[in-house]
Coordinates of C-alpha atoms in Angstrom, one line a residue:
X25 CA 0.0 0.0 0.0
X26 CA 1.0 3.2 -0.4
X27 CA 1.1 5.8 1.7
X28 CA 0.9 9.7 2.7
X29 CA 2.1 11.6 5.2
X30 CA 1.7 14.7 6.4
X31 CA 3.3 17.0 9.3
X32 CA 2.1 20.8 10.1
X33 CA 2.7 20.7 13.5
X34 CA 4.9 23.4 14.0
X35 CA 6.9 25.7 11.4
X36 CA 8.1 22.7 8.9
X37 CA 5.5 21.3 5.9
X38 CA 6.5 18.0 4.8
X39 CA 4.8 15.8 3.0
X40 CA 6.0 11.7 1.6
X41 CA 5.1 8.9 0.0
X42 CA 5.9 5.5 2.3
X43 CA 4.8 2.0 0.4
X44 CA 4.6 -0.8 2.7
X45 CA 6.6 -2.7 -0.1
X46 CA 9.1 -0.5 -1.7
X47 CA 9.7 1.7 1.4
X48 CA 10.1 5.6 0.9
X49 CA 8.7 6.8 -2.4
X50 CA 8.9 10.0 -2.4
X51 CA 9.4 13.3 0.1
X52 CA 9.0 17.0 -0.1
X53 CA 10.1 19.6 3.0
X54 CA 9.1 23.3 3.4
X55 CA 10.8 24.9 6.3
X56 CA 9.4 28.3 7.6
X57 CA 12.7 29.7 9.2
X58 CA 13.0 32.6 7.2
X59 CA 9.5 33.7 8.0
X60 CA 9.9 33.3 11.3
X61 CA 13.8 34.5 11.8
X62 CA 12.7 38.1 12.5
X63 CA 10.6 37.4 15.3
X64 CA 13.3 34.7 16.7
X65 CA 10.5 32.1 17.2
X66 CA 7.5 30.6 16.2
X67 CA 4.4 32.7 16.0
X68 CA 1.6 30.6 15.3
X69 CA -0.4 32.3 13.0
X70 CA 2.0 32.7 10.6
X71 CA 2.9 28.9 11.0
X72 CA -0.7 27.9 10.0
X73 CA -1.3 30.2 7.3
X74 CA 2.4 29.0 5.5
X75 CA 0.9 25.1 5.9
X76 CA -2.3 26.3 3.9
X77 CA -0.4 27.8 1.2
X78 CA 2.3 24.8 0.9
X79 CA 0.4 21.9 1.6
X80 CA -1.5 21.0 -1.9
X81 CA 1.5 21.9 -3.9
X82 CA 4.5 19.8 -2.1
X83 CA 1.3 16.7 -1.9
X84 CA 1.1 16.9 -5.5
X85 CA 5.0 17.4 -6.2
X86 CA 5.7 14.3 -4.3
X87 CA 2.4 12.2 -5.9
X88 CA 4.0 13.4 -9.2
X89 CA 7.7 12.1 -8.4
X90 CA 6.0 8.6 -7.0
X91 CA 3.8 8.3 -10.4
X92 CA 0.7 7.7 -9.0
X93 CA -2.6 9.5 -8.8
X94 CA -3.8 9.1 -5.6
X95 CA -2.2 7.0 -2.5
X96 CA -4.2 4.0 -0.5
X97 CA -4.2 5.7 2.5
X98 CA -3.3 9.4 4.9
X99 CA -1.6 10.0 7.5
X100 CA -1.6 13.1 9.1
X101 CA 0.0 14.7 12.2
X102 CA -2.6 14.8 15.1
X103 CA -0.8 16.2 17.7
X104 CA 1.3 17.4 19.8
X105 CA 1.7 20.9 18.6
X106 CA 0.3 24.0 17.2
X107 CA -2.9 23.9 17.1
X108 CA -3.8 25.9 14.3
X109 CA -1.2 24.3 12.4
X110 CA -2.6 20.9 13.1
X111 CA -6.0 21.5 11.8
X112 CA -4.6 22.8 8.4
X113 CA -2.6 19.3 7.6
X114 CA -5.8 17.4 9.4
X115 CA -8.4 19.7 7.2
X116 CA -5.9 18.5 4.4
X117 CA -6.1 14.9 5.0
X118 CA -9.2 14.2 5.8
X119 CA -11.4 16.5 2.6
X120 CA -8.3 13.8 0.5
X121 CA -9.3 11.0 2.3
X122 CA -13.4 11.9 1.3
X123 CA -12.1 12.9 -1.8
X124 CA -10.2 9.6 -2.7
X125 CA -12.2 6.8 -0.2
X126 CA -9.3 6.3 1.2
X127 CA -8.7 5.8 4.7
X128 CA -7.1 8.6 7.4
X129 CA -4.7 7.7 9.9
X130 CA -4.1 10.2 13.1
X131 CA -0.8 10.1 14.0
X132 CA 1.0 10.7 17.2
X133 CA 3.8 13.3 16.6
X134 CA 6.8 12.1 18.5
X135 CA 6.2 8.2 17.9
X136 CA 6.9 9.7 14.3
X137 CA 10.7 10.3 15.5
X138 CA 10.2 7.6 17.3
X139 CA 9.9 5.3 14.1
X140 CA 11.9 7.7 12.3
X141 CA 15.0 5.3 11.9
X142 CA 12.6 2.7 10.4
X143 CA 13.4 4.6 7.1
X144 CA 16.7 3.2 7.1
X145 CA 18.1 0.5 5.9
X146 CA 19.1 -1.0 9.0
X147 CA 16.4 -0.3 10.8
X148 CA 16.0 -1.0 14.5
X149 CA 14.1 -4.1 16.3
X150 CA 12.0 -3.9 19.3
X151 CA 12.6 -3.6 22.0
X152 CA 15.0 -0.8 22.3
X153 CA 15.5 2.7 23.9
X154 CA 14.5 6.0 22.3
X155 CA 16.2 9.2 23.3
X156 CA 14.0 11.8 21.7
X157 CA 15.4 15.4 21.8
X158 CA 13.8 18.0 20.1
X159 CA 12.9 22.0 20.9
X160 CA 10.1 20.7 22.7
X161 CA 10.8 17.2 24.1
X162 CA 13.8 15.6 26.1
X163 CA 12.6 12.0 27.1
X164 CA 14.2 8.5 27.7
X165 CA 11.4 5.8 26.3
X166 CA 11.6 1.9 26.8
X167 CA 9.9 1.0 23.5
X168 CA 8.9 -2.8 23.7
X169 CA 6.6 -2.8 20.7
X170 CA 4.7 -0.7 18.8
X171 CA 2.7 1.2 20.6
X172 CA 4.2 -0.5 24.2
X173 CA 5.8 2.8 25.6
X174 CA 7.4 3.2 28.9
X175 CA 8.0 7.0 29.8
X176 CA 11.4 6.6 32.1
X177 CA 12.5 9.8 32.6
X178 CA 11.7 13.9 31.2
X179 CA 12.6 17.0 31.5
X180 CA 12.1 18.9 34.8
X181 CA 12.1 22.4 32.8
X182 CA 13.6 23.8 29.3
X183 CA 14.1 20.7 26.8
X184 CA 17.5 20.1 25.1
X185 CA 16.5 22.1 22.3
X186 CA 15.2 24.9 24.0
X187 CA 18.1 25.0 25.7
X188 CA 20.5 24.7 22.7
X189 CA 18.3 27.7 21.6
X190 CA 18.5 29.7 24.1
X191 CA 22.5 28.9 24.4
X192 CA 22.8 30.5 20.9
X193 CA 20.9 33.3 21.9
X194 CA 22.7 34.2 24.7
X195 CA 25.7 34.2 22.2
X196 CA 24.2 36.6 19.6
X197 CA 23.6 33.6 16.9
X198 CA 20.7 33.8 14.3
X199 CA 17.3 31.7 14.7
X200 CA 17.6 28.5 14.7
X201 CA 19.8 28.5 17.4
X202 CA 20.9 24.4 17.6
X203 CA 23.1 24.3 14.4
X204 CA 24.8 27.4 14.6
X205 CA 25.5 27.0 17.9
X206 CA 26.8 23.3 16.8
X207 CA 28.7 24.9 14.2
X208 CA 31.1 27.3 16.6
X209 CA 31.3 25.2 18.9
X210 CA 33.3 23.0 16.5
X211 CA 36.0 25.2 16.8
X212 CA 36.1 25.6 20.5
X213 CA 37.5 24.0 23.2
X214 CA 34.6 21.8 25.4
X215 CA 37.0 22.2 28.8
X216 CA 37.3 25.8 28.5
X217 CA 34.6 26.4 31.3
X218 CA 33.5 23.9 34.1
X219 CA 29.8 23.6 33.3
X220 CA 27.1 21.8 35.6
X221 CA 26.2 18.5 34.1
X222 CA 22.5 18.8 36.0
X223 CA 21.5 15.5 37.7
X224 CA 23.5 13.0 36.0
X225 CA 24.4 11.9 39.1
X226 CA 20.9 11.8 40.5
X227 CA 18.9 8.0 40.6
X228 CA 16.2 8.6 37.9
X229 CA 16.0 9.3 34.3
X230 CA 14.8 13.2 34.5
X231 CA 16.5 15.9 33.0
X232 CA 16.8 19.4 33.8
X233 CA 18.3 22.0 31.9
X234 CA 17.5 25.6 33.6
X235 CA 20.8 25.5 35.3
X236 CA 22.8 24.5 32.5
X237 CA 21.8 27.8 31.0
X238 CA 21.8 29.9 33.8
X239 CA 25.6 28.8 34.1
X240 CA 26.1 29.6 30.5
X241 CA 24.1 33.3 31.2
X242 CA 26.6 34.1 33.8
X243 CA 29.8 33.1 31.9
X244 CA 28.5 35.5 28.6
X245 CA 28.1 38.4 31.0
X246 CA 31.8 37.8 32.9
X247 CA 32.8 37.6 28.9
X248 CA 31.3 40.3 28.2
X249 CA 32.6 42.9 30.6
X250 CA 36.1 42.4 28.8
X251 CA 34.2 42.2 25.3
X252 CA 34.3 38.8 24.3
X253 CA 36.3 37.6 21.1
X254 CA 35.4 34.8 18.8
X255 CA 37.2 32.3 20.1
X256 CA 36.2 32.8 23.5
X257 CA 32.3 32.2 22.2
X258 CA 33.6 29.2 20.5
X259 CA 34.7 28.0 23.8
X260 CA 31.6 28.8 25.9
X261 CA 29.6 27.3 23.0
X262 CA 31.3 24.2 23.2
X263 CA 31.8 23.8 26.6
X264 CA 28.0 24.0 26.9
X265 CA 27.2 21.2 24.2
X266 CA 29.9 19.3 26.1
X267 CA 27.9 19.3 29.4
X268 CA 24.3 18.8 27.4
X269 CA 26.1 16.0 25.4
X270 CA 27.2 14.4 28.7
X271 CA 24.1 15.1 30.4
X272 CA 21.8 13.2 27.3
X273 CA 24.5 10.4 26.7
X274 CA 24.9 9.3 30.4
X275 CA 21.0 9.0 31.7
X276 CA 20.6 7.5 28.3
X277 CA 23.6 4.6 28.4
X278 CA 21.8 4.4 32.3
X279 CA 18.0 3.9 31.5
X280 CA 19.3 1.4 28.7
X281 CA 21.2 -0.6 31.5
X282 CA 18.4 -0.7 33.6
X283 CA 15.9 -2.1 31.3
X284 CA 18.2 -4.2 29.7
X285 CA 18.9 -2.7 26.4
X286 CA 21.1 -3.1 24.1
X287 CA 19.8 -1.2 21.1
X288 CA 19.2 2.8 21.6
X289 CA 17.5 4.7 18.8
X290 CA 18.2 9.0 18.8
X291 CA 15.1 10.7 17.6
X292 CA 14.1 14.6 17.3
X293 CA 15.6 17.5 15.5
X294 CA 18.9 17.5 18.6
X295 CA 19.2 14.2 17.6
X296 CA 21.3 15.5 14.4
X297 CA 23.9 17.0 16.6
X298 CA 26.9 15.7 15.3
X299 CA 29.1 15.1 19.1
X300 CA 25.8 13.3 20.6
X301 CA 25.7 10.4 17.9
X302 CA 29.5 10.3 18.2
X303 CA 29.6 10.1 21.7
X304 CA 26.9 7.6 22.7
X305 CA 28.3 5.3 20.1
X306 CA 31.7 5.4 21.0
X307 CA 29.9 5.0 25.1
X308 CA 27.6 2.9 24.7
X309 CA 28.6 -0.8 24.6
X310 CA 25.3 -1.9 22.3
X311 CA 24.0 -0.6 18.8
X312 CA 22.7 3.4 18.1
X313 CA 20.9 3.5 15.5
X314 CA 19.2 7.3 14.5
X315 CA 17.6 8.5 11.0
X316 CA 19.6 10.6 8.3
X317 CA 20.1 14.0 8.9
X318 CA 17.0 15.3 7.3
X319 CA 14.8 13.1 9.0
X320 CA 15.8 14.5 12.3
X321 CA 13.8 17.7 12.1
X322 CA 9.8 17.3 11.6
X323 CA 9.2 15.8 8.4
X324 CA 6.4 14.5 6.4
X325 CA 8.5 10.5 6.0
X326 CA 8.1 9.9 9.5
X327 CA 4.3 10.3 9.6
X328 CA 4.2 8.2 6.2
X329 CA 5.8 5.7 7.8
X330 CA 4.4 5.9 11.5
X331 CA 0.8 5.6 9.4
X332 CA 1.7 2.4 7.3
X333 CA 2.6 0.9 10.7
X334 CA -1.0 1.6 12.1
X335 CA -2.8 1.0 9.1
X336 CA -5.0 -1.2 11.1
X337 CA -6.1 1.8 13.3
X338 CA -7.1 3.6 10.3
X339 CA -10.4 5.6 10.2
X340 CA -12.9 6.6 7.7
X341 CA -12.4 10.5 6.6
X342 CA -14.1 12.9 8.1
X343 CA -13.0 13.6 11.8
X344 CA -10.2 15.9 12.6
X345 CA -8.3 15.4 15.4
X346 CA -6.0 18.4 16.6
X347 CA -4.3 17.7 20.2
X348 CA -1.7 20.5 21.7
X349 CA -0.9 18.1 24.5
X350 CA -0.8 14.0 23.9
X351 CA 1.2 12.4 26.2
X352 CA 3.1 9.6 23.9
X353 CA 2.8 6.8 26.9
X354 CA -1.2 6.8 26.7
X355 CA -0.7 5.5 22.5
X356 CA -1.7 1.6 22.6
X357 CA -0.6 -1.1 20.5
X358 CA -2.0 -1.0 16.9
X359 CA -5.8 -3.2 16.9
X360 CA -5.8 -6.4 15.4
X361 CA -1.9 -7.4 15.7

């Protein structure tokens, strides 16, 4: 069968075409970061009216590339996220899915990165343990099955991404803060200032990165009081991915030990940061497995995929489901498996 997917959830459109025999088709990506640069974030508004205006066109660039008409089935981001934006690419589904008599599938946002991998060719078994960092999310997840989620461990306050974010604002670096933060930092030195590495020495599997930052806040303004040279933001820049990297890596190498796994999967749009794939494989003593770069980020593959693995829970068009908040541990196992 083949099948679409769509994500609107936040400021990205993508839209692909998974078959359930051939794999990944075909895949189209918008990104909104130039409209949204100016305001250094997300405003919502202008997120949802971008997904109405991209949406038809990227679905039929990518139904054009996969030389078919019409797919067998939808899927469509439900939730979490923007609201607004959610409705547009769940409008969009469903009037395709009465349009075509094809079926709809609502899919859960972060077991999209979650499944992400499953793109590749040497995709992941169950169980494992997914470490899903994003600009919203930062949780450890014993995945037994599809569907059969264990939420170990969250964050306390800002996510990794966030937190990335805010790093690079604090440093004077453009909107999206992550990458070019990655990028100076690459030219840094990671022991130039003793950062806190918050709770990685505390029992659970929570994280908390509020103090992280703080620490980082006070080093700029020390820096800045002298006037800070490039190299000295290189440092502090990679001094603070240093102590995020240890942070993620060591509760994730720990929750894996404790459940017994030998297989971790990185998810979510931190999840391309080169030093954290380099550094939980070289630490952990199992397999890391993680989706190409551009599958990191919200995409429309990963909901094309996610769908064709919950076909079974399929739906007829017609209802829209939009959910800001859906808490990925409620998802069951797909009916009928």
């Amino acid at each position: 069968m083949n099948v679409l997917g769509i994500e609107s959830s936040c400021d990205e459109t993508g839209v692909a075409l998974y078959s359930t025999t051939r794999g990944l088709v075909a895949h189209a990506l918008h990104s909104q970061v130039d409209l949204h640069s100016v305001y250094g974030g997300v405003v919502p508004e202008i997120a949802s009216r971008d997904h109405i205006r991209m949406l038809l066109p990227l679905i039929r660039q990518v139904l054009s590339e996969a030389g078919i008409d019409r797919p067998d089935a939808i899927g469509y981001t439900a939730g979490p996220g923007l609201v607004g934006a959610l409705m547009v690419g769940g409008g969009m589904a469903n009037g395709l899915g009465l349009a075509w008599s094809c079926p709809v599938v609502a899919v859960h946002h972060m077991e999209g990165h979650l499944l992400a991998p499953m793109l590749e060719e040497e995709a992941p078994e169950f169980p494992f343990l997914a470490l899903l960092v994003s600009g919203g999310h930062t949780m450890l997840i014993a995945v037994r099955s599809l569907g059969v989620y264990e939420l170990l461990g969250t964050t306390l306050d800002d996510a990794a991404g966030e937190a990335f974010d805010k790093t690079a604002k604090l440093l004077g670096l453009g909107y999206p803060g992550g990458p070019a933060l990655a990028a100076l930092a690459e030219s840094g030195n990671p022991a130039a200032y003793r950062l806190p590495r918050p709770m990685l020495n505390k029992p659970n599997f929570d994280f908390s990165f509020s103090g992280l930052k703080t620490a980082v806040m006070l080093e700029v303004r020390k820096a800045e009081e002298t006037g800070p040279g490039e190299q000295q933001r290189a440092d502090i820049a990679a001094s603070f991915q240093q102590a995020a990297v240890d942070t993620l890596v060591g509760k994730a190498i720990k929750a894996a030990e404790s459940q017994d796994l030998r297989r971790i999967v990185i998810a979510g749009g931190v999840g391309a940061n080169k030093e954290l794939r380099r550094q939980l494989a070289e630490r952990f003593d199992g397999r890391v497995f993680y989706p190409r770069f551009e599958f990191c980020t919200d995409n429309g593959a990963m909901i094309a995929v996610a769908a064709a693995l919950r076909l079974n829970d399929a739906g007829e068009a017609g209802e829209i489901r939009a959910q800001a908040r859906w808490p990925l541990d409620t998802l069951s196992a797909p009916t009928n498996t």
